[in-house]
CSV table of C-alpha atoms and ligand atoms in Angstrom, one decimal:
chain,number,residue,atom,x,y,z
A,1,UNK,CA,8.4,21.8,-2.9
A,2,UNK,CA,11.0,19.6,-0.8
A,3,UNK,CA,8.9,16.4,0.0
A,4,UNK,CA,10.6,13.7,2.3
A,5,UNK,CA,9.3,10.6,1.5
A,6,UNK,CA,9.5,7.5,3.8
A,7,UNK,CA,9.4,4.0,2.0
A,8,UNK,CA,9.9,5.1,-1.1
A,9,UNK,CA,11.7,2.1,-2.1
A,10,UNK,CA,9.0,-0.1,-1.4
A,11,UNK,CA,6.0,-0.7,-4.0
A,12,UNK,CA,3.7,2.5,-3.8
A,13,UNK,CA,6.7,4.5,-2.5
A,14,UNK,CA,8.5,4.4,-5.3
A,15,UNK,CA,5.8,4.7,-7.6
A,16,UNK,CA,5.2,7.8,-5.5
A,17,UNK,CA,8.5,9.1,-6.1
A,18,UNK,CA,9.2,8.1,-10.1
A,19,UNK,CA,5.3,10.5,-10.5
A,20,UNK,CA,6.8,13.2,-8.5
A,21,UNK,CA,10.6,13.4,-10.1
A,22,UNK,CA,8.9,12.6,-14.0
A,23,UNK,CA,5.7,15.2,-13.5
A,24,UNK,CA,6.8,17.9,-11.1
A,25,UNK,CA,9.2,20.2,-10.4
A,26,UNK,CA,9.5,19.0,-7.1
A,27,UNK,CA,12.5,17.7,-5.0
A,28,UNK,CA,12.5,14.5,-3.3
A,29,UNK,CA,14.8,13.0,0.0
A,30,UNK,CA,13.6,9.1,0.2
A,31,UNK,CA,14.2,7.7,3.6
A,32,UNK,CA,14.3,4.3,3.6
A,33,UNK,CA,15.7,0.9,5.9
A,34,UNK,CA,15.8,-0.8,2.7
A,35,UNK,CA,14.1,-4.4,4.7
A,36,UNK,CA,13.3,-7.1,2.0
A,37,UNK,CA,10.5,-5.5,0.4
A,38,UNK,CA,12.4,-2.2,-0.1
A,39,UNK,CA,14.5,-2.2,-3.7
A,40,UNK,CA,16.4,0.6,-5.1
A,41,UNK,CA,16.2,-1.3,-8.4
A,42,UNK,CA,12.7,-0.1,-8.5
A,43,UNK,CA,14.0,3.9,-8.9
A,44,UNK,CA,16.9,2.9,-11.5
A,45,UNK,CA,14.4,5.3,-14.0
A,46,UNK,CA,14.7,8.6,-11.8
A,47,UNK,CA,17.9,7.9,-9.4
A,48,UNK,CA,20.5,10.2,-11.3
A,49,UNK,CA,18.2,13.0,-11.6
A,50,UNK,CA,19.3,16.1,-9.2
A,51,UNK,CA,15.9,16.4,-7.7
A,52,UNK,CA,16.4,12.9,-5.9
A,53,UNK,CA,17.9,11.8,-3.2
A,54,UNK,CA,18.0,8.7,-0.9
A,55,UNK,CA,18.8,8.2,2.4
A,56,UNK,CA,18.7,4.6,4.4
A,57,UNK,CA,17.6,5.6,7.8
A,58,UNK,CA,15.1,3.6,10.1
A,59,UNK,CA,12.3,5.7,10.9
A,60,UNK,CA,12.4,4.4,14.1
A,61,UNK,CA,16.5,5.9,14.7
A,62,UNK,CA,15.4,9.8,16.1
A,63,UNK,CA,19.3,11.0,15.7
A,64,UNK,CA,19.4,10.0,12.0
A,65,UNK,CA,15.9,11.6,11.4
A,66,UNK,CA,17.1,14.5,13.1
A,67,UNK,CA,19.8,15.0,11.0
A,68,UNK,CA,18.0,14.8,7.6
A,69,UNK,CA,15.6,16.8,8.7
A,70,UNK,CA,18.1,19.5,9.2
A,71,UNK,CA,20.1,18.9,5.7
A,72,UNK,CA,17.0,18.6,4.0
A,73,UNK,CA,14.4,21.7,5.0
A,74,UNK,CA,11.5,19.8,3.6
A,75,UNK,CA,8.2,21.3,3.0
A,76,UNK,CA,6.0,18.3,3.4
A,77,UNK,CA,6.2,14.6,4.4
A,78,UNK,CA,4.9,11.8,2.9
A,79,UNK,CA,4.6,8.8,5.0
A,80,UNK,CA,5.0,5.5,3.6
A,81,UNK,CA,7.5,2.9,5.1
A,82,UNK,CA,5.5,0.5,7.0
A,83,UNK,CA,5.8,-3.4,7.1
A,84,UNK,CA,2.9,-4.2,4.9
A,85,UNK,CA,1.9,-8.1,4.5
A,86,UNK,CA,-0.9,-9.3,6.6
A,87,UNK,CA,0.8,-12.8,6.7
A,88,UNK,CA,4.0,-11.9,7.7
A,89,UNK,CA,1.6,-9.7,10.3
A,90,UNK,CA,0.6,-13.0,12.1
A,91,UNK,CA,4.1,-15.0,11.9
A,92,UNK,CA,6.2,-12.0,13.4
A,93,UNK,CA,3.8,-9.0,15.1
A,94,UNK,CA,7.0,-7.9,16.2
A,95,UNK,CA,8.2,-5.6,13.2
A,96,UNK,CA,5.1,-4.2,12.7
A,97,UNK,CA,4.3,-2.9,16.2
A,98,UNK,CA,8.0,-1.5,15.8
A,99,UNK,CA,8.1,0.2,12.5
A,100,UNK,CA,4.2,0.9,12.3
A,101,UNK,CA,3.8,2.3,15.6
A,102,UNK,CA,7.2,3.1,17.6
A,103,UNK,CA,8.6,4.5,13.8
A,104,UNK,CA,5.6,6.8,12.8
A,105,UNK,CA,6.0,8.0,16.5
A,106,UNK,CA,9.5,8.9,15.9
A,107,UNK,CA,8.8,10.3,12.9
A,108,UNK,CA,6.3,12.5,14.3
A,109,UNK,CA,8.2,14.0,17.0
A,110,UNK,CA,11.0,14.3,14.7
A,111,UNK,CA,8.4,16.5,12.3
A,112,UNK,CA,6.9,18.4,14.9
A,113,UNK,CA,10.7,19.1,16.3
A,114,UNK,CA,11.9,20.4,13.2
A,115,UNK,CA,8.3,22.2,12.2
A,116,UNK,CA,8.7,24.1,15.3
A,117,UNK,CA,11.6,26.0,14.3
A,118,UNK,CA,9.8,27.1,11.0
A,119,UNK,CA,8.5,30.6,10.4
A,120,UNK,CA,4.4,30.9,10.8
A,121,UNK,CA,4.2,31.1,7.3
A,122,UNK,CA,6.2,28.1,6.5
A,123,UNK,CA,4.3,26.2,9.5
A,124,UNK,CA,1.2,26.6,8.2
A,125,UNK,CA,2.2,25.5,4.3
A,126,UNK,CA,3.9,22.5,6.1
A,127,UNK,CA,1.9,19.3,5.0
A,128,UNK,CA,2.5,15.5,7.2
A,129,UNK,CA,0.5,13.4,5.0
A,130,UNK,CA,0.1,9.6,6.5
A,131,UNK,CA,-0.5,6.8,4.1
A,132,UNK,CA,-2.8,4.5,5.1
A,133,UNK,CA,-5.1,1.1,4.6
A,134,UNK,CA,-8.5,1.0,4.3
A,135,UNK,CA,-7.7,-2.2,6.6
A,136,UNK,CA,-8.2,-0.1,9.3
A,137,UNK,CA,-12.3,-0.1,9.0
A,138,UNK,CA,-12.2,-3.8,9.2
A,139,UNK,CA,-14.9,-5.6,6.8
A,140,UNK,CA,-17.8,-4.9,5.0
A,141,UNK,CA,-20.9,-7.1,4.8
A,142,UNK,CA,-20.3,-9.7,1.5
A,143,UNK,CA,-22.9,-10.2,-0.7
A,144,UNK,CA,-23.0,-14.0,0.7
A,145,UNK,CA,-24.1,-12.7,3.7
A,146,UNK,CA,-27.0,-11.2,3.1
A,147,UNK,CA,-30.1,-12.8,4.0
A,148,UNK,CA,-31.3,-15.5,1.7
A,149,UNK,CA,-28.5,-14.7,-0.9
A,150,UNK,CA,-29.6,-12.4,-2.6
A,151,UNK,CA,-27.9,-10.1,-4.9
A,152,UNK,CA,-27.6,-6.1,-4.0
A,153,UNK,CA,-30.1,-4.1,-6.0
A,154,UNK,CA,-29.7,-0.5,-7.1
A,155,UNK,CA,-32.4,-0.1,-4.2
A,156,UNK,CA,-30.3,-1.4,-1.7
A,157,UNK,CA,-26.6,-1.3,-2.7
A,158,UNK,CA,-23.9,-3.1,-0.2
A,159,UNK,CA,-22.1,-0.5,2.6
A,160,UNK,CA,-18.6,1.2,1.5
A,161,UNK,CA,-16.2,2.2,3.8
A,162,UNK,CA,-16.5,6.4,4.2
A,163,UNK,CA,-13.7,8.4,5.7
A,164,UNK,CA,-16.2,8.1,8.9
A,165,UNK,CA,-16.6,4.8,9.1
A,166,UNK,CA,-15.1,3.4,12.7
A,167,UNK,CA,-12.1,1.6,13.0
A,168,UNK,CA,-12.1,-2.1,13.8
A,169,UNK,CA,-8.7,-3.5,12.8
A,170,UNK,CA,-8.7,-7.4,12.2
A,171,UNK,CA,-5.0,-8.5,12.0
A,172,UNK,CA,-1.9,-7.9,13.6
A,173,UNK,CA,-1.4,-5.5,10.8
A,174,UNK,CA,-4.1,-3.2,10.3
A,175,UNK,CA,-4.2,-2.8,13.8
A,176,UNK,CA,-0.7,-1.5,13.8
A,177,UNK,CA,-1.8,1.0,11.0
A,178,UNK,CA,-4.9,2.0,12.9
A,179,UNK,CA,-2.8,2.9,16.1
A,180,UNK,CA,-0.3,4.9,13.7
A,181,UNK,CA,-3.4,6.9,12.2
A,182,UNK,CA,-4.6,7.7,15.7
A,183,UNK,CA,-1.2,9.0,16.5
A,184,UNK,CA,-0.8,11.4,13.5
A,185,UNK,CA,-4.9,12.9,13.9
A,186,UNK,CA,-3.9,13.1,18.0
A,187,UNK,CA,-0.3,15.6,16.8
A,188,UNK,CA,-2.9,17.8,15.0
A,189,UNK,CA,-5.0,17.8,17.8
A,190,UNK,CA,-2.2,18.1,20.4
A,191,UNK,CA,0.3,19.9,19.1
A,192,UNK,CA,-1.1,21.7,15.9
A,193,UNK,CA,1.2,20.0,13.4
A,194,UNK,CA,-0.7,20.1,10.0
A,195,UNK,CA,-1.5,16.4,9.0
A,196,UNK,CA,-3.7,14.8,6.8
A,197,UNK,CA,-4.8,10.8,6.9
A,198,UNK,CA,-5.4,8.7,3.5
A,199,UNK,CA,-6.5,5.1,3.4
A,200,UNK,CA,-6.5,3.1,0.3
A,201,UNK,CA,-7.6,0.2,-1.0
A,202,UNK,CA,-5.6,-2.8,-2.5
A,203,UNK,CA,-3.1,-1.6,-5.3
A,204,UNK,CA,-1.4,-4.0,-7.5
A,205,UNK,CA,1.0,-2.8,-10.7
A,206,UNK,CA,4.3,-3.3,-11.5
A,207,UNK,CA,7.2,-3.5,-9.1
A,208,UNK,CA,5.2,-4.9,-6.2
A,209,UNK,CA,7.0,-7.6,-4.0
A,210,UNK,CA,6.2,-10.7,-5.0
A,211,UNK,CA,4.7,-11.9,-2.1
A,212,UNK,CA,1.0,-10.3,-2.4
A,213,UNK,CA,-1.8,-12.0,-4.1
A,214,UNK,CA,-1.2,-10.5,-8.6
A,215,UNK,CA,2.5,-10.8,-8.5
A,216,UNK,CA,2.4,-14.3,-6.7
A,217,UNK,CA,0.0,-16.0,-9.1
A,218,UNK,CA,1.8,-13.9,-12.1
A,219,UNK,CA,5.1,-15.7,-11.0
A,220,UNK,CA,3.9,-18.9,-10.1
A,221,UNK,CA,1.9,-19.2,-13.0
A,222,UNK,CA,4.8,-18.9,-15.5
A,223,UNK,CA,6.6,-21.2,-13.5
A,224,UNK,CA,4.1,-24.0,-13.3
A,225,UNK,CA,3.5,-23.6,-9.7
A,226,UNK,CA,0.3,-24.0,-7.9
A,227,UNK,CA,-1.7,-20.7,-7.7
A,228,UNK,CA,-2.6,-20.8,-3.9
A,229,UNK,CA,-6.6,-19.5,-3.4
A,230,UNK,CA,-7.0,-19.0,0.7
A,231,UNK,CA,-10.1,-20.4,1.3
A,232,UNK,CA,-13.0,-20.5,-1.5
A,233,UNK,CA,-11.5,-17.1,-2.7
A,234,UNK,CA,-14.4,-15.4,-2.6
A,235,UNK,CA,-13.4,-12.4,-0.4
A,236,UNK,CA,-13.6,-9.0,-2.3
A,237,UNK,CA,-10.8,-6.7,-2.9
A,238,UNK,CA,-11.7,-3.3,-4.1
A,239,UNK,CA,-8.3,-3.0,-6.9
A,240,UNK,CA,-6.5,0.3,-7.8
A,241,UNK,CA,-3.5,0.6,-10.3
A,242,UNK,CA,-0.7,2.0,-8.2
A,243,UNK,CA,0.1,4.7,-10.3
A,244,UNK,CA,-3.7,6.2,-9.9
A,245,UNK,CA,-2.8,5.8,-6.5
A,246,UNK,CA,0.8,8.0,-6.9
A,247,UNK,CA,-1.3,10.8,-8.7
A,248,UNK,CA,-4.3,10.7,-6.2
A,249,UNK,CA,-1.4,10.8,-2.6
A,250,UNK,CA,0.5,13.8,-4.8
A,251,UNK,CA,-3.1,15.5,-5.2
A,252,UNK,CA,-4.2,15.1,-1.5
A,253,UNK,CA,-0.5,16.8,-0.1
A,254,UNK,CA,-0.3,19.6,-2.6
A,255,UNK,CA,-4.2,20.2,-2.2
A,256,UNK,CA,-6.0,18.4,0.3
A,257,UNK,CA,-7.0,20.2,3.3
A,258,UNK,CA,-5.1,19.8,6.8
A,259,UNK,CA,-7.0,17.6,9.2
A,260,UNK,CA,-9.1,15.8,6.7
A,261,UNK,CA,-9.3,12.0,6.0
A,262,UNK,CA,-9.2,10.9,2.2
A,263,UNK,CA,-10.7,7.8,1.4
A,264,UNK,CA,-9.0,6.1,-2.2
A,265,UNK,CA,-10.4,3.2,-4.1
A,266,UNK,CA,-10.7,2.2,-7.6
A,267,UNK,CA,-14.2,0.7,-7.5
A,268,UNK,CA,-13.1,-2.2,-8.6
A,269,UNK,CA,-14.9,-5.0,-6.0
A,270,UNK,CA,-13.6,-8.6,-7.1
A,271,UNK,CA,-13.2,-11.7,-5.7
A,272,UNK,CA,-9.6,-13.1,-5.2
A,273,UNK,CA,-10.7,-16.3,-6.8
A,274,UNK,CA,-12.3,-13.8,-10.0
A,275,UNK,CA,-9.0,-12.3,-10.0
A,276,UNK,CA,-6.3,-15.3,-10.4
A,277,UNK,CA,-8.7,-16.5,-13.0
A,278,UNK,CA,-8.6,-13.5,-14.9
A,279,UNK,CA,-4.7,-13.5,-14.7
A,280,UNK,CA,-4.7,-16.9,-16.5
A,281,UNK,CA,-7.0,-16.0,-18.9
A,282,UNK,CA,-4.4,-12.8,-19.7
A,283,UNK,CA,-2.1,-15.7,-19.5
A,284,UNK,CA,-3.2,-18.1,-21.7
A,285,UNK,CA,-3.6,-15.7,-24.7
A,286,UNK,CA,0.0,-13.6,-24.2
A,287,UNK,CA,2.1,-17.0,-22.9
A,288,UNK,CA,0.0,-19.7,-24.3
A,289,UNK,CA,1.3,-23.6,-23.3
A,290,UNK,CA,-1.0,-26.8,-23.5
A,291,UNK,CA,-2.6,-26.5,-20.3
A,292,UNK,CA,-4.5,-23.6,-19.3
A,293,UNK,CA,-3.1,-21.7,-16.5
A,294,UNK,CA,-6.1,-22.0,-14.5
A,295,UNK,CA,-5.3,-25.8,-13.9
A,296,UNK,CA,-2.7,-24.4,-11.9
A,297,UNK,CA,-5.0,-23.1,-9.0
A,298,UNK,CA,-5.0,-24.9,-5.7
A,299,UNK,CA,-7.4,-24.2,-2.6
A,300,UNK,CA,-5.4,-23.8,0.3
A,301,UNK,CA,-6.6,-23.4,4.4
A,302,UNK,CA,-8.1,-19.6,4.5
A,303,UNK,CA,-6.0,-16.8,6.6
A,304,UNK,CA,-7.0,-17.0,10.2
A,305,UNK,CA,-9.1,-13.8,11.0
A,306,UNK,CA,-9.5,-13.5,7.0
A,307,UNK,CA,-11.3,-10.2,6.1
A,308,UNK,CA,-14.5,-10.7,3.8
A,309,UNK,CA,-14.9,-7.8,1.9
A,310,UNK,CA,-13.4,-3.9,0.9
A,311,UNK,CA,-15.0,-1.5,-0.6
A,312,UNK,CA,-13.8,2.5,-0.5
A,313,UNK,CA,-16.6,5.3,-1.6
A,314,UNK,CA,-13.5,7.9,-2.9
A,315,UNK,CA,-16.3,10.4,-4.1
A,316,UNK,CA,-14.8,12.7,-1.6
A,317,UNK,CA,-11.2,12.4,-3.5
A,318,UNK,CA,-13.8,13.2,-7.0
A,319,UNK,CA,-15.7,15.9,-5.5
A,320,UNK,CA,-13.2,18.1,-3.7
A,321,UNK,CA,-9.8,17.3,-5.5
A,322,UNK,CA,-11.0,16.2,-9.0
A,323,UNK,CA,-9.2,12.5,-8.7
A,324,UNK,CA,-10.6,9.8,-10.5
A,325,UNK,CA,-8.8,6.8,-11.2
A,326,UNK,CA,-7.1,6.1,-15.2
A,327,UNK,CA,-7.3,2.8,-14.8
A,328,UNK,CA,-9.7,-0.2,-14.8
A,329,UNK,CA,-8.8,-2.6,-13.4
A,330,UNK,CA,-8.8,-5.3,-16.8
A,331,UNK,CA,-6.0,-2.4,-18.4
A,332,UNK,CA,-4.4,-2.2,-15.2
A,333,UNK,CA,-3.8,-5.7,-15.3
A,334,UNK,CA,-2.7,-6.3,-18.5
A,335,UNK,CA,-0.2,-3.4,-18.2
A,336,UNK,CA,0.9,-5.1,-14.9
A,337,UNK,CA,1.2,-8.8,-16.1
A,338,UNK,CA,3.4,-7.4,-19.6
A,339,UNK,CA,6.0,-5.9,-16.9
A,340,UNK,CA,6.2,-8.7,-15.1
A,341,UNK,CA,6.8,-10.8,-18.5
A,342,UNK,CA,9.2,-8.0,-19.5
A,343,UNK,CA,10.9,-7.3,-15.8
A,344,UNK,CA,12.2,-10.9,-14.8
A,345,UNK,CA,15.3,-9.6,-14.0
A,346,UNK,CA,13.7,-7.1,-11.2
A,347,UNK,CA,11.8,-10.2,-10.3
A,348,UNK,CA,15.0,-12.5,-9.5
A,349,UNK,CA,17.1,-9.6,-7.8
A,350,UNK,CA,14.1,-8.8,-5.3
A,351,UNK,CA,13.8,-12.5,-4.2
A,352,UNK,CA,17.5,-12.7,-2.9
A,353,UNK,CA,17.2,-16.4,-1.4
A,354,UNK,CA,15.2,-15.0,1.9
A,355,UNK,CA,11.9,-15.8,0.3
A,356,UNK,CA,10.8,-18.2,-2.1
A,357,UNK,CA,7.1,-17.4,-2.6
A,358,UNK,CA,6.8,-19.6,0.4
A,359,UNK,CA,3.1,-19.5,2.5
A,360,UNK,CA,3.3,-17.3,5.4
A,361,UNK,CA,1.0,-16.8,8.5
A,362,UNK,CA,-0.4,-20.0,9.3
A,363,UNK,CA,2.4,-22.7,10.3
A,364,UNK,CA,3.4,-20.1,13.3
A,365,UNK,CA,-0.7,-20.5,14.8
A,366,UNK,CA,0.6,-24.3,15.8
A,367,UNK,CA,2.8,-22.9,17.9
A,368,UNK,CA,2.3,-22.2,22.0
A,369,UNK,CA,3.4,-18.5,21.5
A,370,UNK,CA,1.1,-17.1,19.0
A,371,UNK,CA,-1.8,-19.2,19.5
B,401,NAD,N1,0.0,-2.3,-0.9
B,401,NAD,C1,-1.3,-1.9,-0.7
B,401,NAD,O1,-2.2,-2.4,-1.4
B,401,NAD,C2,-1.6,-0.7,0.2
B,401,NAD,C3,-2.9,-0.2,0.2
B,401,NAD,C4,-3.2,0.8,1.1
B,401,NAD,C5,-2.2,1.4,1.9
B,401,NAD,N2,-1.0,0.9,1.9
B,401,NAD,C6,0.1,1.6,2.7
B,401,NAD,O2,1.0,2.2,1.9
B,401,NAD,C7,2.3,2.2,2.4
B,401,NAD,C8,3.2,1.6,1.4
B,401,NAD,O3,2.8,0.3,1.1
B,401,NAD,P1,3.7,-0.6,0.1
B,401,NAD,O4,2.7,-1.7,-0.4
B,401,NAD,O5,4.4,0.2,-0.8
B,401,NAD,O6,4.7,-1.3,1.2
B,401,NAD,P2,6.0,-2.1,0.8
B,401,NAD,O7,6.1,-3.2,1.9
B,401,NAD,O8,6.2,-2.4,-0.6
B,401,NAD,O9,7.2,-1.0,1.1
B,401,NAD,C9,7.5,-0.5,2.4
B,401,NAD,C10,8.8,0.3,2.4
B,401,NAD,O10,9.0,0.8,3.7
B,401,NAD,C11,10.4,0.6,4.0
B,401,NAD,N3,10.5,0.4,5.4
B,401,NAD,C12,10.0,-0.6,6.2
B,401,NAD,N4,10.3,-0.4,7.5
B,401,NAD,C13,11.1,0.7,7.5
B,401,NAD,C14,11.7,1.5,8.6
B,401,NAD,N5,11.6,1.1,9.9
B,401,NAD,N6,12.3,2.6,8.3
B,401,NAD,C15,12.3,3.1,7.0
B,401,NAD,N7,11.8,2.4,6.0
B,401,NAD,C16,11.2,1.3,6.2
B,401,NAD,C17,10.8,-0.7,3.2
B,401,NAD,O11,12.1,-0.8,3.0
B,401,NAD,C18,10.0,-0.5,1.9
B,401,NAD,O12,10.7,0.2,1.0
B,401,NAD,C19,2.2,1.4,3.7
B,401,NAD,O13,2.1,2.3,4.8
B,401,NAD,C20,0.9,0.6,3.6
B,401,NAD,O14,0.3,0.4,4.9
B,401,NAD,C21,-0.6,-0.2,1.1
């Protein structure tokens, strides 16, 4: 196969692309902007290999879509680029309406252009797969909230977001992402083009922007910086190591059946506050100083509109396309904190003065125009 993948310089793109070029015979044409949290550093492994090849096109520029399309001849496309940080979400909307919505727009009509001159046969293998969040669902009762406090029994285990749970987008963000997953399930509808929908839950690993919770505190914590914990960190992420998430996306477009929804998690529920204190445990015993690292951790003002608690049921991924996660999430992390300890170079190049680790997505709520 010829897949096009969009934002495959960014953190799950290009894990996307190094599992396809090292464990296929596949091709792949990466289109990507290249904005801040795209990096070609992070496909140095794969870049000379003939199968690969990258392109820097906005997906929101039709012409230039157009045109790799027709150099290309793809067989499927997997669709990745996407502004991706809630915080950034609430200082600037802007980017994420744009390249969430307008660009997977564009890139749909530049799909169905292009699979419209295709022969029946090669229409029907055609494959759009979207990439999305399980964001989109909202949140999930926490265990907090349940009354008197008490814990969840085998009897009468907390809700997990199905593929039909309803949407009901919190931020800036996932809203964006919802509106782009209604747009791809409304061009099979419409117009026949064969699509299929993922959403995922949080993935952390190796090459992801420093910006997000695990590479943050990783960072800060070797630096001696505070490790900032929004509120009483006690919302729940449910964690999966990126590259389960690679195999599972590669699965779900080579096998997964058109028109479906595929809901991917590593059941792996913790709370942000469970997880930074994990990292400095990792810490302490591979970079051990005087103080423990967990002195480091500071409680800052929570995220407005803050999310509560994820949690993906993926038996649908187990039962129908044999996926299961590799990982858990205590040898994902330790694989993830020894690349950071042994990538500081790819750590330096990706923050090129623009960003600093700085907090984003409060300060801009002061203001007249986004409160
Ligand atoms: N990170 C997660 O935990 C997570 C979980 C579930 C789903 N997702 C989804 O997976 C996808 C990838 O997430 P990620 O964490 O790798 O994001 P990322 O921010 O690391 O990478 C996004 C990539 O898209 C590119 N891009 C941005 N705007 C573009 C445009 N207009 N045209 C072309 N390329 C553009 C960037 O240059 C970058 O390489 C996103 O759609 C995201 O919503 C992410």
């Amino acid at each position: 196969m010829k897949i096009l993948v969009t934002g495959g310089a960014g953190f799950i793109g290009s894990a996307v692309v190094r599992h396809i070029i090292n464990n296929t015979q596949d091709s792949v044409i990466n289109v990507d902007k290249l904005t801040y949290a795209g990096n070609l550093e992070s496909l140095s492994s794969i870049e000379s290999n003939e199968r690969y090849v990258f392109e820097q096109v906005d997906i929101c520029d039709r012409a230039e879509l157009d045109r790799v399309f027709a150099q290309c001849n793809p067989d499927a496309v997997m669709h990745l680029a996407a502004e991706s940080h809630v915080d950034r979400s609430i200082t600037g909307p802007a980017d994420f309406i744009q390249t969430n919505i307008v660009g997977t727009y564009t890139l749909l009509e530049a799909t169905r252009a292009y699979w419209n001159t295709l022969s029946e046969d090669a229409k029907k293998a055609f494959r759009f797969h979207h990439i999305s969040t399980d964001e989109v669902y909202g949140d999930l009762p926490h265990p907090d909230d349940i009354e008197g406090g008490t814990e969840p029994s085998a009897n009468k285990p907390l809700p997990l977001f199905t593929e039909s749970t309803s949407y009901e987008p919190s931020s800036p963000y996932s809203a964006s992402k919802a509106s782009s997953d209604h747009l791809v399930r409304a061009w099979l509808r419409t117009y026949g083009l064969p699509t299929i929908v993922t959403n995922c839950s949080n993935n952390y690993g190796p090459y992801h922007f420093p910006e997000k919770l695990i590479p943050l505190v990783i960072l800060n914590a070797l630096e001696g910086k505070p490790l900032p914990i929004y509120g009483k960190g006690d919302q729940i992420r449910d964690w999966l190591y990126v590259e389960d998430h690679a195999r599972a996306l590669y699965k779900v477009v080579t096998e997964g059946v058109v028109g479906e929804t595929y809901n991917i998690g590593g059941h792996n529920e913790k709370q942000n506050l469970e997880v930074v204190q994990t990292i400095c445990s990792i810490l302490d015993s591979l970079v051990p100083k005087e103080a423990q690292y967990k002195e480091q951790i500071t409680y800052v003002t929570d995220r407005p509109g803050h999310d509560r608690r994820y949690a993906i049921d993926s038996s649908k991924m187990q039962r129908e396309l044999g996926w299961t996660p590799v990982e858990t999430f205590e040898t994902g992390l330790k694989k993830t904190i020894q690349w950071y300890l042994t990538n500081q170079e790819w750590c330096q190049h990706v923050q090129d003065g623009s960003y600093q680790r700085e907090r984003l997505g409060v300060e801009s709520l002061t203001t007249k125009e986004e409160v």
